[in-house]
Coordinates of C-alpha atoms and ligand atoms in Angstrom, one line a residue:
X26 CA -2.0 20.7 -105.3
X27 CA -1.4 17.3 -107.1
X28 CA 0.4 14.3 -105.8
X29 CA 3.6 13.5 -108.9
X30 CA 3.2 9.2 -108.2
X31 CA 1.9 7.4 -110.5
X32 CA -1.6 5.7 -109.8
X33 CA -2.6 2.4 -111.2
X34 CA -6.2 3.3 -111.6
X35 CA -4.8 6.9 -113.3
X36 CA -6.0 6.4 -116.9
X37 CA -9.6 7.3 -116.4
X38 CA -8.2 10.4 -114.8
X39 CA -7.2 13.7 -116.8
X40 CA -6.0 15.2 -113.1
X41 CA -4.1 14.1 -110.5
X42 CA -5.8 13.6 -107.2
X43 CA -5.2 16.1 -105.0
X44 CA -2.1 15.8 -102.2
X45 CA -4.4 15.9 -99.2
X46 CA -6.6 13.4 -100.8
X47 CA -3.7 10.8 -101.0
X48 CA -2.7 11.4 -97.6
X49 CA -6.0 11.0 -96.6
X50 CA -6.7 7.9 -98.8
X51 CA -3.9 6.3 -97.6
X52 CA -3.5 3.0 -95.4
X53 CA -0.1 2.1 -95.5
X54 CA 1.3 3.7 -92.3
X55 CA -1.4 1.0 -90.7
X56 CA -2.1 -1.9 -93.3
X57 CA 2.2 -2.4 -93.8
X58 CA 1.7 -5.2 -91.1
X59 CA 0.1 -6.9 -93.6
X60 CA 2.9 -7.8 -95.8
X61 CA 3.4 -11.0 -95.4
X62 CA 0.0 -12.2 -95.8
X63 CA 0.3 -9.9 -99.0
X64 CA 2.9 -11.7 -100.5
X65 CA 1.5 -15.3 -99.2
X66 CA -1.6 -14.6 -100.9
X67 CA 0.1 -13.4 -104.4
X68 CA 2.5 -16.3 -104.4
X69 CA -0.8 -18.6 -104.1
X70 CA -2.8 -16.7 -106.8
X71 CA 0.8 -16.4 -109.1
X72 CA 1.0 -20.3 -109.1
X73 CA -2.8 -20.7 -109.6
X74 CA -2.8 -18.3 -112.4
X75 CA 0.4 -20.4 -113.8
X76 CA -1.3 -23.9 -113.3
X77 CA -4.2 -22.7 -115.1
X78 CA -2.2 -21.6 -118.0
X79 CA -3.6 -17.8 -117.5
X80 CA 0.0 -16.4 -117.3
X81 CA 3.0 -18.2 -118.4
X82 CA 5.9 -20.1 -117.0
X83 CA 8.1 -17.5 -116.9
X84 CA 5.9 -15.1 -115.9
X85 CA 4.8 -17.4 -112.9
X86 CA 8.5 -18.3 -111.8
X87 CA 9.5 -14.4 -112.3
X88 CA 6.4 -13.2 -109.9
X89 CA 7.3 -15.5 -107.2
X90 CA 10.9 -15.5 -107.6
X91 CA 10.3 -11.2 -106.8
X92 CA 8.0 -11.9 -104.3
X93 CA 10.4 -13.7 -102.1
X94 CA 12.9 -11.3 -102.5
X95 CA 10.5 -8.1 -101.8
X96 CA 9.7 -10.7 -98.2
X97 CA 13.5 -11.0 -98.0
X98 CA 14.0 -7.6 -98.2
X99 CA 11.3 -6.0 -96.1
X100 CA 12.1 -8.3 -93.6
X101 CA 15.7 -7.5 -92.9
X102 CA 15.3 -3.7 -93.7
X103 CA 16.9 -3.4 -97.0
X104 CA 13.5 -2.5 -98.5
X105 CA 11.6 0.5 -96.8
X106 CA 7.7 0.4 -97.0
X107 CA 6.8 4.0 -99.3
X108 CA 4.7 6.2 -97.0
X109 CA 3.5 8.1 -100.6
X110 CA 1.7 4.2 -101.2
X111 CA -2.0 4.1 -101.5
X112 CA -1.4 0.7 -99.6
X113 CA 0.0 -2.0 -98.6
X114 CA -1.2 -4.2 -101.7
X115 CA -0.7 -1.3 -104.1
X116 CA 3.3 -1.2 -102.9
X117 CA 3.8 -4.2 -103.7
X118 CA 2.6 -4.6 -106.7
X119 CA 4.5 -1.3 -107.7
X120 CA 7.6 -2.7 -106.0
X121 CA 7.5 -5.9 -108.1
X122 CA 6.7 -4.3 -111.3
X123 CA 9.9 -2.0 -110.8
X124 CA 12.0 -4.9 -110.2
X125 CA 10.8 -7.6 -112.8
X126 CA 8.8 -5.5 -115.2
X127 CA 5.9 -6.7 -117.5
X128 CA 5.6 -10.0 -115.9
X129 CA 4.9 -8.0 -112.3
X130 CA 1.9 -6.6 -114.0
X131 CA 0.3 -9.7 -114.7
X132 CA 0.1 -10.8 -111.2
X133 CA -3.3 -8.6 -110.4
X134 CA -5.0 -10.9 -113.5
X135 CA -8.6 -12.3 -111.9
X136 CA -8.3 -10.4 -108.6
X137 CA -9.3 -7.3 -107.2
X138 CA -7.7 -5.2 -104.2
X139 CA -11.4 -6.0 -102.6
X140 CA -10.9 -10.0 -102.5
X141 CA -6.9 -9.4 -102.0
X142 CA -7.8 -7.4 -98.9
X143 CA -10.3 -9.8 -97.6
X144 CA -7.6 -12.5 -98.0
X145 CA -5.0 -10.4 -96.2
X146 CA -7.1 -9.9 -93.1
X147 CA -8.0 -13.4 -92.9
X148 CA -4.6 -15.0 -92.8
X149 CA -3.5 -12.2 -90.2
X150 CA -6.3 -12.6 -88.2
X151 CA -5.8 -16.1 -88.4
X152 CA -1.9 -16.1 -86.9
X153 CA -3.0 -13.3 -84.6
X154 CA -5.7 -15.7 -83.0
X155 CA -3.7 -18.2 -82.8
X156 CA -0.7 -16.5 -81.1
X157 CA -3.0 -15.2 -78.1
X158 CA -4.8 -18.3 -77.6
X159 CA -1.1 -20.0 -76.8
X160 CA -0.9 -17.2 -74.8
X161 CA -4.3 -17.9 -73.2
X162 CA -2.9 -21.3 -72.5
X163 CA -0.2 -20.5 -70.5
X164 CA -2.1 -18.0 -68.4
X165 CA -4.3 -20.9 -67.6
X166 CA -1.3 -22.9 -66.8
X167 CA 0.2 -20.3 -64.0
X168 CA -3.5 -20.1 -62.7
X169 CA -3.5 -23.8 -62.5
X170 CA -0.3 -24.0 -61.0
X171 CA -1.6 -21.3 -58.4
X172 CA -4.9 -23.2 -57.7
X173 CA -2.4 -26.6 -56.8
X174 CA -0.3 -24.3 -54.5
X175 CA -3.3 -23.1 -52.3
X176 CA -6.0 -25.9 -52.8
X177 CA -6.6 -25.6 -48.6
X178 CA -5.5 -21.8 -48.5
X179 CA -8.7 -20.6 -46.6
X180 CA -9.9 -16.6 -48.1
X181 CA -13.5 -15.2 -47.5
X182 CA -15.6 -15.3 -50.9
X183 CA -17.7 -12.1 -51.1
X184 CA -20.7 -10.7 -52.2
X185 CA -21.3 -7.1 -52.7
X186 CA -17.4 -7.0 -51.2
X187 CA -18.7 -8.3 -48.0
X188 CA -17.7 -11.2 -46.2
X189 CA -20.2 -14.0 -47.5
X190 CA -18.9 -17.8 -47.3
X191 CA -15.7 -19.5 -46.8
X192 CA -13.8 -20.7 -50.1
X193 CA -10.0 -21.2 -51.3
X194 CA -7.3 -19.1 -53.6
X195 CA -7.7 -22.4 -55.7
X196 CA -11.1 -21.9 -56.2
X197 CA -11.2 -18.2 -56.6
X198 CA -8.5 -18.4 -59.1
X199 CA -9.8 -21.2 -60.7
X200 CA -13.0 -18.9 -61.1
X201 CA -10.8 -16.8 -63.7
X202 CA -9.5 -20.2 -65.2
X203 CA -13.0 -21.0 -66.1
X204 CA -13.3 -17.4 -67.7
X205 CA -10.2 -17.8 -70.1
X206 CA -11.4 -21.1 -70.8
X207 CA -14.5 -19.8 -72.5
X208 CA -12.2 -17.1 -74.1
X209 CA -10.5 -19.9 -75.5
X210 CA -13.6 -21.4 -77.0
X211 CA -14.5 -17.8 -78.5
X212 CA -11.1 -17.2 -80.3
X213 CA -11.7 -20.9 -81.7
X214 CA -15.1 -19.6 -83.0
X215 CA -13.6 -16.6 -84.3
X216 CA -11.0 -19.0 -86.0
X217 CA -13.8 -20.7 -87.6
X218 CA -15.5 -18.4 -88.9
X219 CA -12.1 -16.1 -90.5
X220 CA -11.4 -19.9 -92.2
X221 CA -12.5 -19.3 -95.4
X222 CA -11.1 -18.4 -98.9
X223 CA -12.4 -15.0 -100.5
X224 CA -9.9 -15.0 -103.8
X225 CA -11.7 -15.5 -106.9
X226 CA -14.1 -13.2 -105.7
X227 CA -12.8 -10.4 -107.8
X228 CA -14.4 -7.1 -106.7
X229 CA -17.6 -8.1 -106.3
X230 CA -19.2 -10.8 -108.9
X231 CA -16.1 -13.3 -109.5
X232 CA -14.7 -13.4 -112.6
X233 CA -14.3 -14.6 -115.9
X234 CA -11.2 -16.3 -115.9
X235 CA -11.1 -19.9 -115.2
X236 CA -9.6 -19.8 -111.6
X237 CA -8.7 -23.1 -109.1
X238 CA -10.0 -21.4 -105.7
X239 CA -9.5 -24.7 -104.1
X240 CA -6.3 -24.9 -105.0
X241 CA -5.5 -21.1 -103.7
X242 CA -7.3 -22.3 -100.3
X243 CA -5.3 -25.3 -99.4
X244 CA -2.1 -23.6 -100.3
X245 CA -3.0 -21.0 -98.2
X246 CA -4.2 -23.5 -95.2
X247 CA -8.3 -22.7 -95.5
X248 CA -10.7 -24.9 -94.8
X249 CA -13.0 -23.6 -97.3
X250 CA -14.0 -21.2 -99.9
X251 CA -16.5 -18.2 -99.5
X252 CA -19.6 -19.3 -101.4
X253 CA -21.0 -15.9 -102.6
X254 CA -18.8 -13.4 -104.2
X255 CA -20.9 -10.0 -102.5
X256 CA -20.7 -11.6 -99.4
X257 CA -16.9 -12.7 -99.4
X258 CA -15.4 -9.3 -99.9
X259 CA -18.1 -7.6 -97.9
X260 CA -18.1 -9.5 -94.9
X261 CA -16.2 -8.5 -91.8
X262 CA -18.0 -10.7 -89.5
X263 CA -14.8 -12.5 -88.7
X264 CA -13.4 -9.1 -87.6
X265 CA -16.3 -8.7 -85.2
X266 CA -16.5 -11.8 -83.9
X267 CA -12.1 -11.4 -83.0
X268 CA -13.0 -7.8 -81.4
X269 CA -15.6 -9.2 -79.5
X270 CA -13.3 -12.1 -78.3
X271 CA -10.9 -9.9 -77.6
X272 CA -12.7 -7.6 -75.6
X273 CA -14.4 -10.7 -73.5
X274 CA -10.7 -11.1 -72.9
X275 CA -9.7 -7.7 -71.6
X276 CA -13.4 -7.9 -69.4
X277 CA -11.7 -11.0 -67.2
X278 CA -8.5 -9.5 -67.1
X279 CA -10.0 -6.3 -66.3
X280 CA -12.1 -7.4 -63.5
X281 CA -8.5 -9.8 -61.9
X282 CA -7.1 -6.5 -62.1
X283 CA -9.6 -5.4 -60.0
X284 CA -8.8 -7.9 -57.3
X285 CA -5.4 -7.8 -57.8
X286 CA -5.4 -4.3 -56.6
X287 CA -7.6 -4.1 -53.7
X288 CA -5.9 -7.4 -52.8
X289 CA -2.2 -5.7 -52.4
X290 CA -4.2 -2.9 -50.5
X291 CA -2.8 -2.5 -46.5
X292 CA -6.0 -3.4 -45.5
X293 CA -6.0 -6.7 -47.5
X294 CA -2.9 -7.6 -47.8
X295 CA -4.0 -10.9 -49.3
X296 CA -0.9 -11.0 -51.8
X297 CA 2.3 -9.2 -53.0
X298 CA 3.5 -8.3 -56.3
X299 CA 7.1 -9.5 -56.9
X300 CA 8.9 -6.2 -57.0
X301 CA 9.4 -6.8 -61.1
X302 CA 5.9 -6.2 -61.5
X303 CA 5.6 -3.1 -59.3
X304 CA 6.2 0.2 -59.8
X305 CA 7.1 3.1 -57.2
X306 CA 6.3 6.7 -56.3
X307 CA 7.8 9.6 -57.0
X308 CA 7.0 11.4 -53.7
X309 CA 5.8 8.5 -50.9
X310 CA 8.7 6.7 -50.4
X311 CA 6.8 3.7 -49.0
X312 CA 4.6 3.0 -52.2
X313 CA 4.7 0.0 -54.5
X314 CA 1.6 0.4 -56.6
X315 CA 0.2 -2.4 -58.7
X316 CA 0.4 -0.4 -61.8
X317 CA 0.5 -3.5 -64.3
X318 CA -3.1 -4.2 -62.9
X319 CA -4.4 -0.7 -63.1
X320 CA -3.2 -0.3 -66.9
X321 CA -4.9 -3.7 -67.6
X322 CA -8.0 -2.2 -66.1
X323 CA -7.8 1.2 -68.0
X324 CA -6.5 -0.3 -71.4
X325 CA -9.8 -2.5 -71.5
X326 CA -11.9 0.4 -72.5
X327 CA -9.7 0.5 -75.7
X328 CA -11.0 -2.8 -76.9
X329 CA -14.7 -2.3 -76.2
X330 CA -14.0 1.7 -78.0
X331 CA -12.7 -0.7 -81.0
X332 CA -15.8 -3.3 -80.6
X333 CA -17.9 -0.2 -81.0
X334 CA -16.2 1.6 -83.8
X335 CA -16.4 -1.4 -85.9
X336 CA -19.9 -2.0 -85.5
X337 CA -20.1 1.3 -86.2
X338 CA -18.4 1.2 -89.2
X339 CA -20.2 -2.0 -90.8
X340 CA -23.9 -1.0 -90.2
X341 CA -24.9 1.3 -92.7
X342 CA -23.0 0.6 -95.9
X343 CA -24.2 -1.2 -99.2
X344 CA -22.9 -4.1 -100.8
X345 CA -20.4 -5.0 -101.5
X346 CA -16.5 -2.9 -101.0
X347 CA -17.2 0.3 -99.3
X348 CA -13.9 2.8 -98.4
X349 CA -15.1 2.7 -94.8
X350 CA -13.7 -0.7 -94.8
X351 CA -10.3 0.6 -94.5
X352 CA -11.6 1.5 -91.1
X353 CA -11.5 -2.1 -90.0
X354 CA -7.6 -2.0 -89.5
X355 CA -6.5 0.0 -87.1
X356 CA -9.4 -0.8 -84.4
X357 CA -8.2 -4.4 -84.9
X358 CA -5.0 -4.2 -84.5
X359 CA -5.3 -2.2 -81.6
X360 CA -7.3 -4.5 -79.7
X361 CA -5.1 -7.2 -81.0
X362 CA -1.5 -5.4 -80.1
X363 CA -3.8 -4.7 -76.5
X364 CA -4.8 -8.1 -75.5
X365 CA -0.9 -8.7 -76.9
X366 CA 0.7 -6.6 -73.9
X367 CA -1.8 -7.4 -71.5
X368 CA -1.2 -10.7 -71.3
X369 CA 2.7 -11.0 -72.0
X370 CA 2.3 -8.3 -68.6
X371 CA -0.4 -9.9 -66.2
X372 CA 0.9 -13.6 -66.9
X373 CA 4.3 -13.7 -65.4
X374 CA 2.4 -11.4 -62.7
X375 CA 0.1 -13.6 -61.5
X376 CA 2.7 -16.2 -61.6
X377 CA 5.4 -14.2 -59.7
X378 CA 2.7 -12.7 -56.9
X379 CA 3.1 -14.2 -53.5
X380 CA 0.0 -15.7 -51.7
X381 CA -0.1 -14.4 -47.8
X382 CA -2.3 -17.7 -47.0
X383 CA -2.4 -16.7 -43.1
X384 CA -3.9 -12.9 -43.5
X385 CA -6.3 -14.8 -46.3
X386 CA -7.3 -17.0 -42.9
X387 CA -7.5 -14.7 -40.5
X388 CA -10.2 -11.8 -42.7
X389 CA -11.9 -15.2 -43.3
X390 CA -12.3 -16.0 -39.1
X391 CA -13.8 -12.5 -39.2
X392 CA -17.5 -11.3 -40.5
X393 CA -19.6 -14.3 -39.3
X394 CA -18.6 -16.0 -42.2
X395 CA -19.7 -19.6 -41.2
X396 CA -23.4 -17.9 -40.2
X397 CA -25.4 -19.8 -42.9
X398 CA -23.2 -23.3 -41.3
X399 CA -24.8 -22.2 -38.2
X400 CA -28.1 -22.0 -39.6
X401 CA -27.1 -24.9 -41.8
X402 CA -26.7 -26.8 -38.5
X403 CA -29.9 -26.0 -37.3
X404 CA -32.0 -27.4 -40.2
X405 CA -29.7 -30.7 -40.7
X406 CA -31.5 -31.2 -36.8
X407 CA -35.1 -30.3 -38.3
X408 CA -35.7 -27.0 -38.1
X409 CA -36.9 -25.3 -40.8
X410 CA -34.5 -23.3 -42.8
X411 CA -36.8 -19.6 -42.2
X412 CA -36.5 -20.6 -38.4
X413 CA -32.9 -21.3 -38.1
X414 CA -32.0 -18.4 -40.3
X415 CA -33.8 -16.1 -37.2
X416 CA -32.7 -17.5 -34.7
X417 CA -28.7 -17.2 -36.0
X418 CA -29.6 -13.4 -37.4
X419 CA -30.4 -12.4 -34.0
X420 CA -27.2 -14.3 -32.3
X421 CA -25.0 -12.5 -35.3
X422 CA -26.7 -9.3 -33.8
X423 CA -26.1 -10.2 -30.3
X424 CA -22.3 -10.9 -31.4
X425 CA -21.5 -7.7 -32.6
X426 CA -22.5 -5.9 -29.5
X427 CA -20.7 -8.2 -27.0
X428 CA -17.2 -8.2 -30.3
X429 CA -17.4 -11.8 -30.2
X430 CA -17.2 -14.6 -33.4
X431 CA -19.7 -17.7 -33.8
X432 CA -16.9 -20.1 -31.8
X433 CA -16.7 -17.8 -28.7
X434 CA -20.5 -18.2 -28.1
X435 CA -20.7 -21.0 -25.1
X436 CA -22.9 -24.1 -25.9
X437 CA -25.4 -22.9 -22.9
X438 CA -26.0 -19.7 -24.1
X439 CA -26.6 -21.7 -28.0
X440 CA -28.8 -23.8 -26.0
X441 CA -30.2 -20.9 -24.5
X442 CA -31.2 -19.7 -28.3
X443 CA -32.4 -23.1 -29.1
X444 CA -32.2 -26.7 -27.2
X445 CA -31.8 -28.3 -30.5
X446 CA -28.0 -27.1 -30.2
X447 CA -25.2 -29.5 -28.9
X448 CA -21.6 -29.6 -28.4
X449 CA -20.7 -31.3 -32.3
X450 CA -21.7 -27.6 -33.8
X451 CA -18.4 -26.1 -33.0
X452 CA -17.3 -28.4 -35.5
X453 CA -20.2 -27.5 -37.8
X454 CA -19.1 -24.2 -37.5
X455 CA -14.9 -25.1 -38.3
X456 CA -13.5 -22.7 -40.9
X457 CA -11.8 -25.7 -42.6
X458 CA -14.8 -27.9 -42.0
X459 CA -16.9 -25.3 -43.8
X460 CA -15.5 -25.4 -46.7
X461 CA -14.5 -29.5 -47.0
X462 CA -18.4 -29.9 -46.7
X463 CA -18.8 -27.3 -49.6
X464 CA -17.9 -30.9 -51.7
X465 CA -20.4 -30.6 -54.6
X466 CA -19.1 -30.7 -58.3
X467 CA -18.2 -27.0 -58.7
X468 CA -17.5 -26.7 -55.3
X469 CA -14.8 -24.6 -52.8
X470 CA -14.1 -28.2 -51.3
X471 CA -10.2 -29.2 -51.8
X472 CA -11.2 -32.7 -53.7
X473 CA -13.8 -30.6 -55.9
X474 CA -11.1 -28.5 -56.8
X475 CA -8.8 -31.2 -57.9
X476 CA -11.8 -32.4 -59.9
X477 CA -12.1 -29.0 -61.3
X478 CA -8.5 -28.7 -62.2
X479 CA -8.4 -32.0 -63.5
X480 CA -11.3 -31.3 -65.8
X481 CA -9.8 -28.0 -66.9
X482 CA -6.8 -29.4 -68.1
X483 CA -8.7 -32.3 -70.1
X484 CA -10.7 -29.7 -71.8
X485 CA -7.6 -27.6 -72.2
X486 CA -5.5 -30.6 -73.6
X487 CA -2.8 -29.4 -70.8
Ligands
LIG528 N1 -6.6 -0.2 -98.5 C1 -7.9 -0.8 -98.8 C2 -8.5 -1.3 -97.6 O1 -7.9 -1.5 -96.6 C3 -7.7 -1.9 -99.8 C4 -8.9 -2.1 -100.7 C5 -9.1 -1.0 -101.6 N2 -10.1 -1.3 -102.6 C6 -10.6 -0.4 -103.4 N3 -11.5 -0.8 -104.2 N4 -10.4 0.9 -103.2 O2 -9.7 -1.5 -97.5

């Protein structure tokens, strides 16, 4: 079975390649997204080539004249991509050639699909990044503007999901702004390290023609140009770097979810969804699930299942262009497309969630959860830490028999315990007081927290 287009690469061949080899071979059902940066990157190299008197005039104004219209045309539908295309680049190319004729033929002169695909996948990644960190930002902004909200909005913190020490929503929501933050910083890295121009690499060892690959960099917005040829259109570092960012992202967003959902729980109660980001049952009449969260949670696996496959991919193959490459596509734009929903989902979520401040209060007056305060209280008067900690173990012991709290004990039966005990520790032992003297930098206190915010939005330029 043979295929009946015509291949650019045919004349070596005597055959046709078989039909399930092109469908096989084929990217264009994925790599089509990359259009635009296709035509970007020919219109650079077409004006290069021009400047540098390697094609003509003509030829130069013809190319990019076609290019714009193919953009044009693909853009408002008039054009359809070819699903019989070996690729994106290849399609192109063909559909230029068919509409301008010779002069679309000399547009591949001193470049190879290897250092036109490289270029591709950097300018993509590079709007792609730079779309999801804006979105990063506002997610930090609804965060924010939840921390200001509930800066004195009392919750237990937990460890091992037990009731551990007093904090605030602020500053367990700010805990998550701190995350993102860092996500931030990663994309940026990623940025910086996708900033660099592989054109003029040809397919592996540069090429002969006298090529400006400055000049294709800043009209392309790079910073810089790759400095070895192998290593420009064999390197998909920057991929890795973006799928790792990405899946750092999911991780946060994954483990919010998390909280999100045990938090809506009847027994927690801690928030509600605003019914637009709530889904119902079937069969229980009485459900609202969190479903937004959940799918957060279960879409993260895709992103690491990308990570992997990439990795994967990139280990074991020579220098320099390897066919596996094509593989480097689809798990990108998947994580990409996921991160994408995720966000656009979970930010007006978390911004639209009510905040039930008083049941946050009331688990956090339960579970002894001033206990180290009382201990605390102990060593401020000089006895040693061990000591203290004893003595309020066994009075947390005695407590749960008799089903009564810290503030119920009476001050003779604490001075009973230990004469070192007076009447000021009911106020050492204050839920609000307990966390106002948590007042370090990084702290639960409410004026650490504005300091926190405040230093979030400097770093954040918000
Ligand atoms: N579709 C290919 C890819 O995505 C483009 C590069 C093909 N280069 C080659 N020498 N076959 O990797």
């Amino acid at each position: 079975m043979s295929a009946d287009s015509n291949k650019v690469w045919e004349g070596r061949f005597s055959g046709k390649s078989a039909h399930e080899v092109d469908v096989f071979n084929s990217s264009i059902s994925f790599d089509y997204v990359l259009f635009e940066e296709d035509i970007a990157g020919s219109i650079a190299h077409a004006k290069m080539l021009g400047q540098q008197n390697i094609i003509s005039d003509e030829d130069t104004e013809q190319i990019i004249e076609g290019l714009h219209a193919i953009l044009n045309d693909l853009k408002s539908g008039q054009l359809a991509f070819d699903e019989q295309a070996e690729d994106i680049h290849m399609f192109i190319e063909a559909e230029l050639t068919k509409r301008i004729g010779d002069a679309g033929k000399r547009l591949h002169t001193g470049r190879s699909r290897n250092d036109q695909v490289a270029l591709d996948l950097r300018l993509y990644v590079k709007k792609q990044i730079t779309e999801i960190r804006t979105q990063l930002i506002q997610f930090e902004q609804v965060m924010i503007q939840q921390a200001e909200q509930h800066i004195e909005t009392v919750m237990p913190g937990y460890t091992h999901l037990q009731i551990a020490q007093p904090i605030t929503f602020a500053h367990h929501i700010l805990a998550y702004g701190q995350m993102i933050a860092r996500d931030i910083q990663r994309l940026d890295e990623a940025l910086d390290h996708t900033d660099s121009m592989p054109l003029g690499n040809g397919a592996l060892a540069g090429t002969t023609y006298p090529l400006d690959r400055q000049f294709v960099a800043e009209q392309l917005g790079f910073k810089e140009v790759t400095a070895n040829s192998l290593d420009g259109v064999s390197d998909r570092d920057f991929v890795l770097d973006t799928a790792y960012a990405l899946s750092l992202i999911m991780m946060h967003l994954s483990r919010l979810s998390e909280e999100i959902i045990l938090w809506c729980t009847q027994e927690f109660r801690f928030i509600e969804l605003d019914d637009a980001f709530a889904t119902g049952s079937s069969i229980m009449p009485q459900k609202k699930n969190p479903d937004v969260a959940e799918l957060v949670r279960g879409k993260t696996g895709r992103t690491y299942g990308n990570l992997q496959t990439l990795l994967t991919m990139m280990k074991g193959i020579p220098l320099a262009y390897n066919k596996d490459m094509q593989e480097d596509k689809e798990a990108l734009f998947d994580s990409i497309s996921t991160v994408n929903i995720a966000l656009s989902a979970m930010i007006p979520m978390v911004e639209t969630m009510t905040v039930h401040s008083d049941r946050m209060r009331t688990a956090a007056s339960k579970g002894f959860i001033n206990a180290t305060d009382c201990a605390d209280y102990l060593t401020k008067k000089g006895i040693p830490f061990r000591e203290a900690y004893e003595v309020i173990g066994s009075l947390v012991q005695t407590c749960i028999k008799n089903e009564q709290t810290l503030e119920e004990v009476s001050l003779e039966q604490y001075q009973v315990l230990h004469p070192a005990f007076e009447e000021d520790l009911y106020e050492a032992i204050d839920l609000d007081e307990c966390v106002n003297k948590r007042n370090l930098e990084g702290g639960p206190a409410p004026e650490a927290v504005k300091e926190q915010i405040n230093r979030l939005k400097k770093q954040l330029h918000i």
